[in-house]
Coordinates of C-alpha atoms in Angstrom, one line a residue:
Chain A
X1 CA 0.0 -0.1 -0.1
X2 CA 1.0 3.6 -0.9
X3 CA 1.2 6.0 2.0
X4 CA -1.4 8.0 0.6
X5 CA -3.8 4.9 0.5
X6 CA -3.0 4.4 4.3
X7 CA -3.9 7.8 5.2
X8 CA -7.0 7.7 3.2
X9 CA -7.6 4.2 5.1
X10 CA -7.4 5.8 8.5
X11 CA -9.4 9.3 7.4
X12 CA -12.2 6.6 6.4
X13 CA -12.4 5.2 10.0
X14 CA -11.2 8.1 12.3
X15 CA -14.5 10.1 12.7
X16 CA -13.6 11.4 16.0
X17 CA -11.3 14.1 15.4
X18 CA -10.2 17.6 17.2
X19 CA -11.3 20.9 16.8
X20 CA -9.3 21.1 13.5
X21 CA -9.8 18.1 11.4
X22 CA -6.9 16.0 10.7
X23 CA -4.7 16.9 7.8
X24 CA -2.9 20.0 8.8
X25 CA 0.8 20.0 9.9
X26 CA -0.6 19.3 13.5
X27 CA -3.7 18.6 15.1
X28 CA -5.2 21.3 17.6
X29 CA -7.9 21.7 20.2
X30 CA -9.3 24.9 21.8
X31 CA -8.1 25.7 25.4
X32 CA -9.6 28.7 26.7
X33 CA -8.7 31.6 24.6
X34 CA -5.7 29.6 22.8
X35 CA -5.0 26.4 20.9
X36 CA -2.9 23.7 21.8
X37 CA -1.3 22.0 19.0
X38 CA 0.1 18.7 18.8
X39 CA 2.0 16.7 16.3
X40 CA 4.0 13.6 16.1
X41 CA 6.4 12.3 13.5
X42 CA 8.2 8.9 13.5
X43 CA 12.2 8.8 12.3
X44 CA 13.0 5.4 11.5
X45 CA 16.6 4.7 10.7
X46 CA 16.4 2.6 7.6
X47 CA 14.6 5.3 5.9
X48 CA 14.9 8.8 7.3
X49 CA 18.7 8.2 8.8
X50 CA 21.2 8.1 6.2
X51 CA 24.7 6.3 7.0
X52 CA 26.4 9.6 7.0
X53 CA 24.0 11.0 9.7
X54 CA 25.7 10.9 13.1
X55 CA 23.1 9.7 15.9
X56 CA 23.7 13.3 17.3
X57 CA 22.2 14.4 14.0
X58 CA 19.4 11.7 14.0
X59 CA 18.3 12.9 17.8
X60 CA 18.7 16.5 16.9
X61 CA 16.4 15.7 13.7
X62 CA 13.6 13.9 15.5
X63 CA 12.9 16.9 17.8
X64 CA 13.2 19.8 14.5
X65 CA 10.6 17.6 12.3
X66 CA 8.0 17.9 15.3
X67 CA 8.8 21.3 16.1
X68 CA 8.4 22.5 12.5
X69 CA 5.3 21.3 12.5
X70 CA 4.4 23.0 15.3
X71 CA 5.9 26.4 13.9
X72 CA 3.8 25.7 11.0
X73 CA 0.4 26.2 12.8
X74 CA 2.1 29.5 14.3
X75 CA 2.7 28.4 17.4
X76 CA 5.3 28.2 20.5
X77 CA 6.7 24.8 21.1
X78 CA 6.0 23.9 24.8
X79 CA 7.1 20.4 25.3
X80 CA 8.6 17.4 23.4
X81 CA 7.8 13.7 24.1
X82 CA 9.6 10.8 22.7
X83 CA 9.2 7.3 22.2
X84 CA 12.2 4.9 21.2
X85 CA 12.4 1.8 19.4
X86 CA 15.7 -0.1 19.9
X87 CA 17.2 -2.9 18.4
X88 CA 18.7 -5.3 20.9
X89 CA 22.3 -5.5 19.4
X90 CA 22.4 -1.3 19.1
X91 CA 25.3 0.0 21.0
X92 CA 25.5 2.4 23.9
X93 CA 27.9 4.8 22.2
X94 CA 24.8 5.3 19.3
X95 CA 22.3 5.7 22.0
X96 CA 24.5 8.0 23.9
X97 CA 24.5 10.3 20.7
X98 CA 20.9 10.2 20.3
X99 CA 20.4 11.3 23.9
X100 CA 22.8 14.1 23.4
X101 CA 21.4 15.1 20.2
X102 CA 17.9 15.3 21.6
X103 CA 19.1 17.2 24.6
X104 CA 21.0 19.5 22.0
X105 CA 17.8 20.2 20.4
X106 CA 15.8 20.9 23.4
X107 CA 18.3 23.6 24.5
X108 CA 18.3 25.2 20.9
X109 CA 14.7 25.2 20.5
X110 CA 14.2 26.0 24.5
X111 CA 11.7 23.0 25.0
X112 CA 11.5 20.8 27.9
X113 CA 10.9 17.0 27.6
X114 CA 7.7 15.7 29.3
X115 CA 7.8 11.8 28.7
X116 CA 10.1 9.4 27.0
X117 CA 9.4 5.5 26.4
X118 CA 11.7 3.0 25.5
X119 CA 11.0 -0.3 23.6
X120 CA 12.9 -3.3 22.0
X121 CA 12.1 -3.2 18.2
X122 CA 13.7 -4.4 14.9
X123 CA 15.0 -1.3 13.6
X124 CA 16.1 2.1 15.3
X125 CA 12.9 4.4 15.8
X126 CA 12.6 7.5 17.3
X127 CA 8.9 8.8 17.3
X128 CA 8.9 12.4 18.5
X129 CA 5.8 14.4 19.5
X130 CA 5.8 18.1 20.1
X131 CA 3.3 20.5 21.8
X132 CA 2.7 23.9 21.1
X133 CA 0.3 26.9 22.1
X134 CA -0.9 29.9 19.9
X135 CA -3.6 32.5 20.3
X136 CA -3.9 32.5 16.4
X137 CA -3.8 29.3 14.7
X138 CA -2.3 29.2 11.0
X139 CA -3.8 26.3 9.0
X140 CA -3.3 25.1 5.3
X141 CA -6.7 26.2 4.4
X142 CA -6.5 30.1 5.0
X143 CA -4.9 31.2 1.5
X144 CA -7.0 33.7 0.0
X145 CA -7.1 35.4 -3.7
X146 CA -4.6 38.1 -4.0
X147 CA -2.3 37.1 -1.4
X148 CA 1.4 37.0 -2.0
X149 CA 3.1 33.2 -1.7
X150 CA 6.2 33.4 0.3
X151 CA 8.8 30.9 1.5
X152 CA 11.5 31.5 4.4
X153 CA 15.2 30.9 3.8
X154 CA 16.5 29.2 0.7
X155 CA 15.7 25.8 -0.7
X156 CA 17.4 23.0 -2.5
X157 CA 20.3 22.1 -0.4
X158 CA 18.9 19.2 1.6
X159 CA 18.2 17.2 -1.5
X160 CA 21.4 18.3 -3.2
X161 CA 23.4 17.5 -0.2
X162 CA 21.8 13.9 -0.2
X163 CA 22.6 13.7 -3.9
X164 CA 26.2 14.6 -3.2
X165 CA 26.5 12.0 -0.7
X166 CA 24.6 9.4 -2.9
X167 CA 26.8 9.9 -5.8
X168 CA 30.0 11.1 -4.1
X169 CA 30.3 14.3 -6.1
X170 CA 33.4 16.4 -6.0
X171 CA 32.6 19.6 -4.4
X172 CA 34.7 22.3 -2.6
X173 CA 34.7 21.9 1.0
X174 CA 32.8 25.0 1.5
X175 CA 30.1 24.2 -0.7
X176 CA 29.7 20.8 0.5
X177 CA 29.6 22.0 4.2
X178 CA 26.8 24.2 3.3
X179 CA 24.6 21.3 1.8
X180 CA 25.5 18.9 4.4
X181 CA 24.2 21.6 7.0
X182 CA 20.9 21.5 5.7
X183 CA 21.0 17.9 4.4
X184 CA 22.2 16.5 8.2
X185 CA 21.4 19.5 10.6
X186 CA 18.3 21.4 9.7
X187 CA 16.5 23.9 12.0
X188 CA 12.9 24.4 12.6
X189 CA 11.7 27.7 12.0
X190 CA 10.3 28.7 15.2
X191 CA 10.8 32.5 15.4
X192 CA 9.3 32.8 11.8
X193 CA 6.2 30.5 12.7
X194 CA 5.6 32.9 15.7
X195 CA 6.1 36.0 13.7
X196 CA 4.0 34.7 10.9
X197 CA 1.4 33.7 13.5
X198 CA -0.5 36.9 13.3
X199 CA -0.2 38.2 9.8
X200 CA 0.3 35.3 7.4
X201 CA -3.3 33.6 6.1
X202 CA -2.1 30.1 5.6
X203 CA 1.4 28.2 6.2
X204 CA 2.9 24.7 5.7
X205 CA 6.5 23.6 6.3
X206 CA 8.4 22.1 3.5
X207 CA 8.8 18.4 4.8
X208 CA 8.1 16.6 1.4
X209 CA 9.4 19.2 -1.0
X210 CA 7.9 22.8 -2.1
X211 CA 5.6 21.3 -5.0
X212 CA 3.7 19.1 -3.0
X213 CA 3.4 21.6 -0.3
X214 CA 2.3 24.2 -2.5
X215 CA -0.4 21.5 -3.8
X216 CA -1.6 21.1 -0.2
X217 CA -1.9 24.9 0.6
X218 CA -3.9 25.1 -2.8
X219 CA -6.1 22.3 -2.4
X220 CA -6.8 22.8 1.3
X221 CA -7.3 26.6 0.6
X222 CA -9.7 25.9 -2.5
X223 CA -7.6 28.2 -4.5
X224 CA -5.0 28.3 -7.5
X225 CA -1.4 29.4 -7.0
X226 CA 1.3 30.9 -9.3
X227 CA 4.7 30.5 -8.8
X228 CA 7.5 32.8 -10.5
X229 CA 10.4 30.0 -10.9
X230 CA 13.1 32.6 -11.5
X231 CA 12.1 34.1 -7.7
X232 CA 12.6 30.9 -6.2
X233 CA 15.5 30.9 -3.5
X234 CA 17.9 28.7 -4.6
X235 CA 20.1 27.5 -2.0
X236 CA 24.0 28.0 -2.0
X237 CA 25.5 24.9 -3.9
X238 CA 22.4 23.9 -5.4
X239 CA 23.3 25.0 -9.0
X240 CA 26.7 23.3 -8.9
X241 CA 24.9 19.9 -7.8
X242 CA 22.4 20.2 -10.5
X243 CA 25.2 20.9 -13.1
X244 CA 27.4 17.9 -12.2
X245 CA 24.0 15.6 -12.3
X246 CA 22.5 17.3 -15.6
X247 CA 19.6 18.6 -13.8
X248 CA 17.8 22.0 -13.6
X249 CA 18.3 23.6 -10.0
X250 CA 14.5 24.2 -9.9
X251 CA 14.4 20.7 -10.1
X252 CA 15.9 20.4 -7.0
X253 CA 14.3 23.2 -5.2
X254 CA 11.0 22.0 -5.6
X255 CA 11.6 18.6 -4.8
X256 CA 13.8 18.9 -1.9
X257 CA 12.2 17.6 1.3
X258 CA 12.9 18.1 4.8
X259 CA 13.9 21.5 4.3
X260 CA 11.7 22.5 7.1
X261 CA 11.3 26.3 5.6
X262 CA 7.8 27.6 6.2
X263 CA 5.9 28.5 3.2
X264 CA 2.9 31.1 3.8
X265 CA 0.5 33.3 2.1
X266 CA 0.1 36.7 3.1
X267 CA -2.0 39.8 2.1
X268 CA 0.4 42.1 0.2
X269 CA 0.0 44.9 2.4
X270 CA 1.0 42.9 5.4
X271 CA 4.3 41.7 4.0
X272 CA 6.3 44.6 5.0
X273 CA 8.1 44.8 8.5
X274 CA 7.4 41.0 9.3
X275 CA 11.3 41.2 10.5
X276 CA 12.1 37.5 9.4
X277 CA 14.1 36.5 6.0
X278 CA 11.7 35.4 3.4
X279 CA 11.2 35.4 -0.7
X280 CA 8.2 36.4 -2.6
X281 CA 7.7 33.5 -4.9
X282 CA 4.1 33.9 -6.4
X283 CA 0.4 34.7 -5.5
X284 CA -2.8 33.2 -4.9
X285 CA -5.3 33.0 -8.0
X286 CA -8.7 32.0 -8.9
X287 CA -9.2 28.3 -9.9
X288 CA -7.2 25.3 -8.5
X289 CA -3.9 23.9 -9.1
X290 CA -0.4 25.2 -9.0
X291 CA 1.4 26.6 -12.1
X292 CA 4.8 27.9 -13.1
X293 CA 4.3 31.2 -14.6
X294 CA 6.8 33.4 -16.8
X295 CA 6.6 36.0 -19.5
X296 CA 6.0 33.4 -22.2
X297 CA 3.8 30.6 -20.5
X298 CA 1.8 29.2 -17.5
X299 CA 2.3 25.6 -17.1
X300 CA 1.2 23.1 -14.3
X301 CA 3.7 22.3 -11.8
X302 CA 3.1 18.5 -10.6
X303 CA 2.8 17.7 -7.0
X304 CA 6.4 15.6 -6.8
X305 CA 7.6 15.2 -3.3
X306 CA 9.3 12.5 -1.2
X307 CA 6.8 9.4 -0.9
X308 CA 8.1 7.2 2.0
X309 CA 6.5 4.4 0.9
X310 CA 6.8 4.0 -3.0
X311 CA 10.4 4.8 -2.6
X312 CA 9.9 7.0 -5.9
X313 CA 13.2 9.1 -6.6
X314 CA 11.5 12.1 -7.1
X315 CA 14.3 13.7 -9.0
X316 CA 14.4 11.1 -11.7
X317 CA 13.5 12.1 -14.8
X318 CA 10.1 13.6 -14.0
X319 CA 10.6 16.9 -16.0
Chain B
X1 CA 21.3 -3.1 27.3
X2 CA 18.5 -3.3 29.7
X3 CA 15.6 -1.0 29.7
X4 CA 16.6 0.2 33.1
X5 CA 20.3 1.2 31.6
X6 CA 18.7 2.8 28.5
X7 CA 16.3 4.8 30.8
X8 CA 19.1 5.8 33.2
X9 CA 21.3 6.8 30.1
X10 CA 18.6 9.0 28.8
X11 CA 18.0 10.7 32.5
X12 CA 21.6 11.3 32.6
X13 CA 21.5 13.2 29.5
X14 CA 18.0 15.2 29.3
X15 CA 18.4 18.0 31.5
X16 CA 15.5 20.5 30.3
X17 CA 12.4 18.8 31.9
X18 CA 8.9 19.9 32.4
X19 CA 7.2 21.2 35.6
X20 CA 7.2 17.7 36.5
X21 CA 10.5 15.7 36.4
X22 CA 10.5 12.7 34.3
X23 CA 9.7 9.6 35.9
X24 CA 6.0 9.6 36.3
X25 CA 3.2 8.0 34.5
X26 CA 3.0 11.2 32.3
X27 CA 5.0 14.5 31.9
X28 CA 3.2 17.8 32.8
X29 CA 3.4 21.1 32.3
X30 CA 1.3 24.0 34.1
X31 CA -1.3 25.7 32.2
X32 CA -2.5 28.8 33.7
X33 CA -4.5 27.1 36.8
X34 CA -4.4 23.5 35.2
X35 CA -2.0 21.1 34.3
X36 CA -1.4 19.7 30.8
X37 CA -0.3 15.8 30.9
X38 CA 1.1 14.2 28.2
X39 CA 2.3 10.9 27.6
X40 CA 3.2 8.3 25.1
X41 CA 3.6 4.6 24.5
X42 CA 4.9 2.4 22.0
X43 CA 3.3 -0.9 21.0
X44 CA 5.5 -3.1 19.2
X45 CA 3.8 -6.3 17.3
X46 CA 6.8 -8.5 17.8
X47 CA 6.8 -8.1 21.5
X48 CA 3.3 -6.5 22.7
X49 CA 1.0 -7.9 20.3
X50 CA 0.5 -12.1 20.9
X51 CA -0.6 -14.0 17.9
X52 CA -4.3 -14.4 19.2
X53 CA -4.6 -10.4 19.7
X54 CA -7.0 -9.2 16.8
X55 CA -5.9 -6.0 14.7
X56 CA -8.8 -4.4 16.5
X57 CA -7.5 -5.5 19.8
X58 CA -4.2 -4.2 19.2
X59 CA -5.3 -0.9 17.9
X60 CA -7.8 -0.3 20.8
X61 CA -4.9 -1.4 23.3
X62 CA -2.3 1.3 21.8
X63 CA -5.2 3.8 23.0
X64 CA -6.1 2.3 26.4
X65 CA -1.9 2.2 27.5
X66 CA -1.8 6.0 26.9
X67 CA -5.4 6.7 28.3
X68 CA -4.5 5.1 31.4
X69 CA -0.9 6.8 32.0
X70 CA -3.2 10.0 31.7
X71 CA -5.9 8.6 34.2
X72 CA -3.2 7.5 36.8
X73 CA -2.4 11.2 36.8
X74 CA -5.7 12.1 37.8
X75 CA -6.3 14.2 34.4
X76 CA -9.1 13.7 31.9
X77 CA -7.9 12.6 28.4
X78 CA -8.5 15.2 25.8
X79 CA -6.9 14.1 22.7
X80 CA -5.0 11.1 21.4
X81 CA -2.1 11.0 18.4
X82 CA -0.3 7.9 16.8
X83 CA 2.3 7.4 14.7
X84 CA 2.4 4.0 12.8
X85 CA 5.4 2.2 11.7
X86 CA 4.0 -0.3 8.6
X87 CA 5.9 -3.1 7.3
X88 CA 5.9 -2.9 3.5
X89 CA 4.0 -6.3 3.4
X90 CA 1.3 -5.7 6.0
X91 CA -1.9 -6.6 4.5
X92 CA -4.9 -3.8 4.0
X93 CA -7.2 -6.0 6.2
X94 CA -5.0 -6.0 9.0
X95 CA -4.5 -2.4 9.1
X96 CA -8.2 -1.6 8.7
X97 CA -8.6 -3.8 11.6
X98 CA -6.0 -1.5 13.8
X99 CA -8.0 1.5 12.4
X100 CA -11.4 0.4 13.7
X101 CA -9.8 -0.6 16.9
X102 CA -8.5 2.7 17.6
X103 CA -11.6 4.4 16.6
X104 CA -13.4 2.1 18.7
X105 CA -11.3 3.3 21.7
X106 CA -11.4 6.8 20.8
X107 CA -15.5 6.3 21.0
X108 CA -15.3 4.4 24.4
X109 CA -13.2 7.2 25.9
X110 CA -14.6 9.8 24.2
X111 CA -11.3 11.4 22.9
X112 CA -10.5 12.9 19.5
X113 CA -7.6 11.9 17.4
X114 CA -5.4 15.1 16.9
X115 CA -2.7 13.6 14.5
X116 CA -1.3 10.7 12.9
X117 CA 1.7 10.0 11.0
X118 CA 2.7 6.9 8.9
X119 CA 6.0 5.3 8.1
X120 CA 7.7 2.1 6.7
X121 CA 9.2 0.2 9.4
X122 CA 10.3 -3.2 9.7
X123 CA 7.8 -4.2 12.1
X124 CA 4.4 -3.0 13.0
X125 CA 4.6 -0.1 15.5
X126 CA 1.7 1.7 16.9
X127 CA 3.1 4.6 18.8
X128 CA 0.3 6.4 20.9
X129 CA 0.3 9.7 22.7
X130 CA -2.5 10.9 24.9
X131 CA -3.0 14.5 26.2
X132 CA -5.0 15.1 29.3
X133 CA -6.1 18.0 31.4
X134 CA -6.3 18.3 35.3
X135 CA -6.7 20.9 38.3
X136 CA -5.3 18.6 40.6
X137 CA -2.0 16.5 39.7
X138 CA -2.0 13.0 41.0
X139 CA 2.0 11.9 40.8
X140 CA 3.9 8.7 42.4
X141 CA 5.5 11.0 45.1
X142 CA 2.7 12.0 47.2
X143 CA 2.2 9.1 49.3
X144 CA 2.0 10.1 52.8
X145 CA 2.6 8.0 56.7
X146 CA -0.6 6.5 57.4
X147 CA -2.0 6.4 54.3
X148 CA -4.0 3.2 53.0
X149 CA -2.7 1.8 50.0
X150 CA -5.5 0.5 47.5
X151 CA -6.1 -0.6 43.8
X152 CA -9.2 -0.5 41.7
X153 CA -10.9 -3.8 40.2
X154 CA -8.9 -7.1 40.4
X155 CA -5.6 -8.2 39.6
X156 CA -3.9 -11.3 37.7
X157 CA -6.3 -12.0 35.1
X158 CA -3.8 -10.3 32.4
X159 CA -0.8 -12.7 33.0
X160 CA -3.2 -15.7 33.8
X161 CA -4.8 -15.3 30.4
X162 CA -1.3 -14.7 28.7
X163 CA -0.3 -18.2 30.3
X164 CA -3.8 -20.0 29.1
X165 CA -2.9 -19.1 25.8
X166 CA 0.8 -19.9 25.9
X167 CA 0.3 -23.0 27.7
X168 CA -3.0 -24.0 25.7
X169 CA -4.4 -24.8 29.5
X170 CA -8.0 -26.1 29.2
X171 CA -10.5 -24.4 31.0
X172 CA -14.2 -23.6 30.9
X173 CA -15.3 -21.2 28.3
X174 CA -16.6 -18.8 30.7
X175 CA -13.5 -18.7 33.0
X176 CA -11.2 -18.6 29.6
X177 CA -13.5 -15.6 28.5
X178 CA -12.9 -13.8 31.8
X179 CA -9.3 -14.1 31.5
X180 CA -9.1 -13.1 27.7
X181 CA -11.3 -10.0 28.4
X182 CA -8.5 -8.8 30.6
X183 CA -5.5 -9.8 28.6
X184 CA -6.5 -9.1 25.2
X185 CA -9.0 -6.1 25.6
X186 CA -8.1 -4.2 28.9
X187 CA -9.6 -0.9 29.9
X188 CA -8.1 2.2 31.1
X189 CA -9.8 3.5 34.7
X190 CA -10.8 6.9 33.6
X191 CA -13.7 7.5 35.9
X192 CA -11.5 6.2 38.8
X193 CA -8.7 8.7 38.1
X194 CA -11.0 11.6 37.9
X195 CA -12.5 10.5 41.2
X196 CA -9.3 10.1 42.7
X197 CA -7.9 13.2 41.4
X198 CA -9.0 15.5 44.3
X199 CA -8.6 12.7 47.2
X200 CA -5.7 10.4 46.5
X201 CA -2.2 11.3 47.9
X202 CA -0.3 9.3 45.1
X203 CA -1.3 7.0 42.2
X204 CA 0.3 4.7 39.5
X205 CA -1.1 2.5 36.9
X206 CA -0.4 -1.1 36.8
X207 CA 1.8 -1.6 33.6
X208 CA 4.3 -3.5 34.7
X209 CA 2.7 -5.6 37.6
X210 CA 1.8 -4.6 41.2
X211 CA 5.0 -5.5 42.9
X212 CA 7.1 -3.1 41.0
X213 CA 4.5 -0.1 40.7
X214 CA 4.6 -0.5 44.6
X215 CA 8.3 -0.3 44.7
X216 CA 8.0 2.9 42.5
X217 CA 5.2 4.5 44.7
X218 CA 7.4 3.9 47.7
X219 CA 10.5 4.9 46.5
X220 CA 9.3 8.0 44.6
X221 CA 7.1 8.7 48.0
X222 CA 10.3 8.2 50.1
X223 CA 8.1 5.6 52.4
X224 CA 7.5 2.2 52.8
X225 CA 4.6 0.1 51.8
X226 CA 3.2 -2.6 53.8
X227 CA 0.9 -5.3 51.7
X228 CA -1.6 -8.0 53.2
X229 CA -1.7 -10.5 50.7
X230 CA -4.8 -12.1 51.6
X231 CA -6.3 -8.5 50.7
X232 CA -5.2 -8.6 47.2
X233 CA -8.3 -8.9 44.5
X234 CA -7.4 -12.1 42.8
X235 CA -9.1 -11.9 39.4
X236 CA -11.9 -14.7 38.6
X237 CA -10.3 -17.7 36.9
X238 CA -6.3 -16.8 38.4
X239 CA -6.7 -19.4 41.0
X240 CA -7.8 -22.2 38.3
X241 CA -4.7 -21.1 36.2
X242 CA -2.2 -20.8 39.2
X243 CA -3.4 -24.3 40.2
X244 CA -2.7 -25.8 36.8
X245 CA 0.7 -24.6 36.6
X246 CA 1.5 -25.2 40.1
X247 CA 2.0 -21.8 41.1
X248 CA 0.7 -19.5 44.0
X249 CA -2.0 -17.3 42.8
X250 CA -0.6 -14.5 44.6
X251 CA 2.6 -14.7 42.3
X252 CA 0.3 -14.3 39.4
X253 CA -1.3 -11.2 41.2
X254 CA 1.7 -9.4 41.9
X255 CA 3.3 -10.2 38.7
X256 CA 0.8 -9.5 36.1
X257 CA 1.6 -6.3 33.9
X258 CA -0.9 -4.3 31.5
X259 CA -3.8 -4.6 34.1
X260 CA -4.3 -1.1 33.9
X261 CA -5.7 -1.0 37.4
X262 CA -4.9 2.2 39.3
X263 CA -2.9 1.6 42.7
X264 CA -3.3 4.7 44.9
X265 CA -2.9 5.8 48.6
X266 CA -5.2 7.8 50.2
X267 CA -5.8 9.3 53.8
X268 CA -8.3 6.5 55.7
X269 CA -10.5 9.2 56.4
X270 CA -10.9 10.1 53.0
X271 CA -11.7 6.8 51.4
X272 CA -15.2 6.7 52.3
X273 CA -17.8 7.5 49.5
X274 CA -15.2 7.5 46.4
X275 CA -17.9 6.2 44.3
X276 CA -15.4 3.6 42.7
X277 CA -14.8 -0.1 43.2
X278 CA -11.3 -0.7 45.0
X279 CA -9.8 -2.8 47.6
X280 CA -7.7 -1.8 50.6
X281 CA -4.8 -3.9 50.3
X282 CA -2.1 -2.3 52.6
X283 CA -0.8 1.2 54.0
X284 CA 2.0 3.3 53.9
X285 CA 4.7 3.1 57.0
X286 CA 8.0 4.5 58.0
X287 CA 11.1 3.7 56.1
X288 CA 11.5 2.1 52.6
X289 CA 10.7 -0.8 50.6
X290 CA 7.6 -3.1 50.3
X291 CA 6.7 -5.8 52.4
X292 CA 4.4 -8.6 52.5
X293 CA 2.6 -8.8 56.1
X294 CA 0.9 -11.3 58.0
X295 CA -0.1 -12.1 61.3
X296 CA 3.4 -14.0 61.6
X297 CA 5.9 -12.5 59.3
X298 CA 7.1 -9.4 57.5
X299 CA 9.1 -10.5 54.2
X300 CA 10.6 -7.9 51.4
X301 CA 8.4 -8.2 48.2
X302 CA 10.7 -8.0 45.6
X303 CA 10.0 -5.6 42.7
X304 CA 9.0 -8.1 39.9
X305 CA 7.8 -7.0 36.8
X306 CA 7.8 -7.5 33.0
X307 CA 10.7 -6.1 31.7
X308 CA 10.4 -5.9 28.0
X309 CA 14.1 -5.7 27.0
X310 CA 15.5 -8.4 29.2
X311 CA 12.5 -11.0 28.6
X312 CA 12.7 -12.5 31.9
X313 CA 9.7 -14.5 32.5
X314 CA 8.8 -12.8 35.7
X315 CA 6.5 -16.1 36.8
X316 CA 9.4 -18.4 36.6
X317 CA 10.5 -19.6 39.9
X318 CA 11.4 -16.3 41.5
X319 CA 9.6 -17.1 44.7

């Protein structure tokens, strides 16, 4: 079964949902005047932890993945929980590394750990859970006609870094460092999520790639999205990698997952003075779907991303 | 590494904790005048789901395990989340069963699902998370000298049911049904947890066996506990199973895990009118440790339980 079929199966059965229906970056329930936001995301060593990643980085990433979802809801992270699945033959040193990585991330995001659970399992698994709190909930379904479409930071380095490692590409130390930083030690956009909470109309974090996230935003908001490819913030080193592999850098930018940048929509008049680093990459239009537009043409952008279960390699000859 | 060593390793590293230190049934943070309680518990098919258990029962149990921890804190469960690890060859019918079981439990406990995540993994894993809310937090560390020690419902049927299945014991249909009900479809004591929230001085749920839970209560409260073995509420059918296996029923009662009954301590004058079904099994005394006391003697009760990682069979000749 594909991941999408599994999700569909569960959505069919799970009728009792929170104050925000399933399908956003995180769930939410009303809590007096505030919203309590809760999310969970499982990291499986075999599929999510490349050999090059240290246990510290894996532990840190398990926190980042979840804090990022809380940030995409405009919420302040207030707690982290985790369950570990541990193979019988995992050595203590590796486990120590994971513990150090989790603690490092808790310090970085200033979040306490509330609960932890360990179990024996066939593969190393870190299931992280983050809780957050916000007065204004940022969802995937609030994009409005005329809004600008924006993204924090830059894109493409996570996938480019992966490809450098996978294909053992030869690059300068400086460029490689920039790519690996994002591929192996991505950070969640906590400050940005808080800043956007009161002004953005919708948001989503880039976990499965920009193209896929834009389709989710458009679909759940019932609008169309036009993207200007020349405005996309291409990360440092992404062009070099694309060149070496005979790809268009834009392919890497839109398919790169686990970037943990925030894509958001905002009224043009509210975009000034946000106090965060971002790029305007498009706008919300009537209709549906996502389009690449230039002076010459307007062509559909397919919802490409990183499907865990099908293991399609998204960058392989889809364009 | 043993589970206790792994926990010790993580406790050494995780310095940033919530308003209640790690080590209770659930974590907690202050939330205005209330406490937000959060807990997580992972169910791994290979170790936690016997063949005889249907996928519906496994799904239900993944919710129960977590709701029980929230109840042990005296909190009202307000939300459930889960992450699934799914092997590539798991069939859709089994997954449907799990989804039905989770939904059935959500209805039973009147709790909404807030977030769900699916991943590919080597073994079927359901990592459940429950959130709860309470004005008065019930912890493991509040037992006071002179308190009565009590337990809800009855004990022993979960382990007895397991042994019936494991050893293919021949028992009447009625007795087998009673044992399997607890072994395969245990329920969390939500109403009891709420009732205890304002009167009990401490509480813990029976997930690793009574003996182990009593040691945790005594240790974390800095007190001793005396138990009257003849007062233990032996579940229906437990005596028959003990007899068939040449064991003392009390062994089954104190070592039986995943009972999800609540053990609690309470001032003698507050024990009337609780409106729940429970037994007084002992009292809190000076000193430390847990003891079995009768008219004739007082002997230490060892902290025996169900250690996931060491796979010791607790009922094997420890007495």
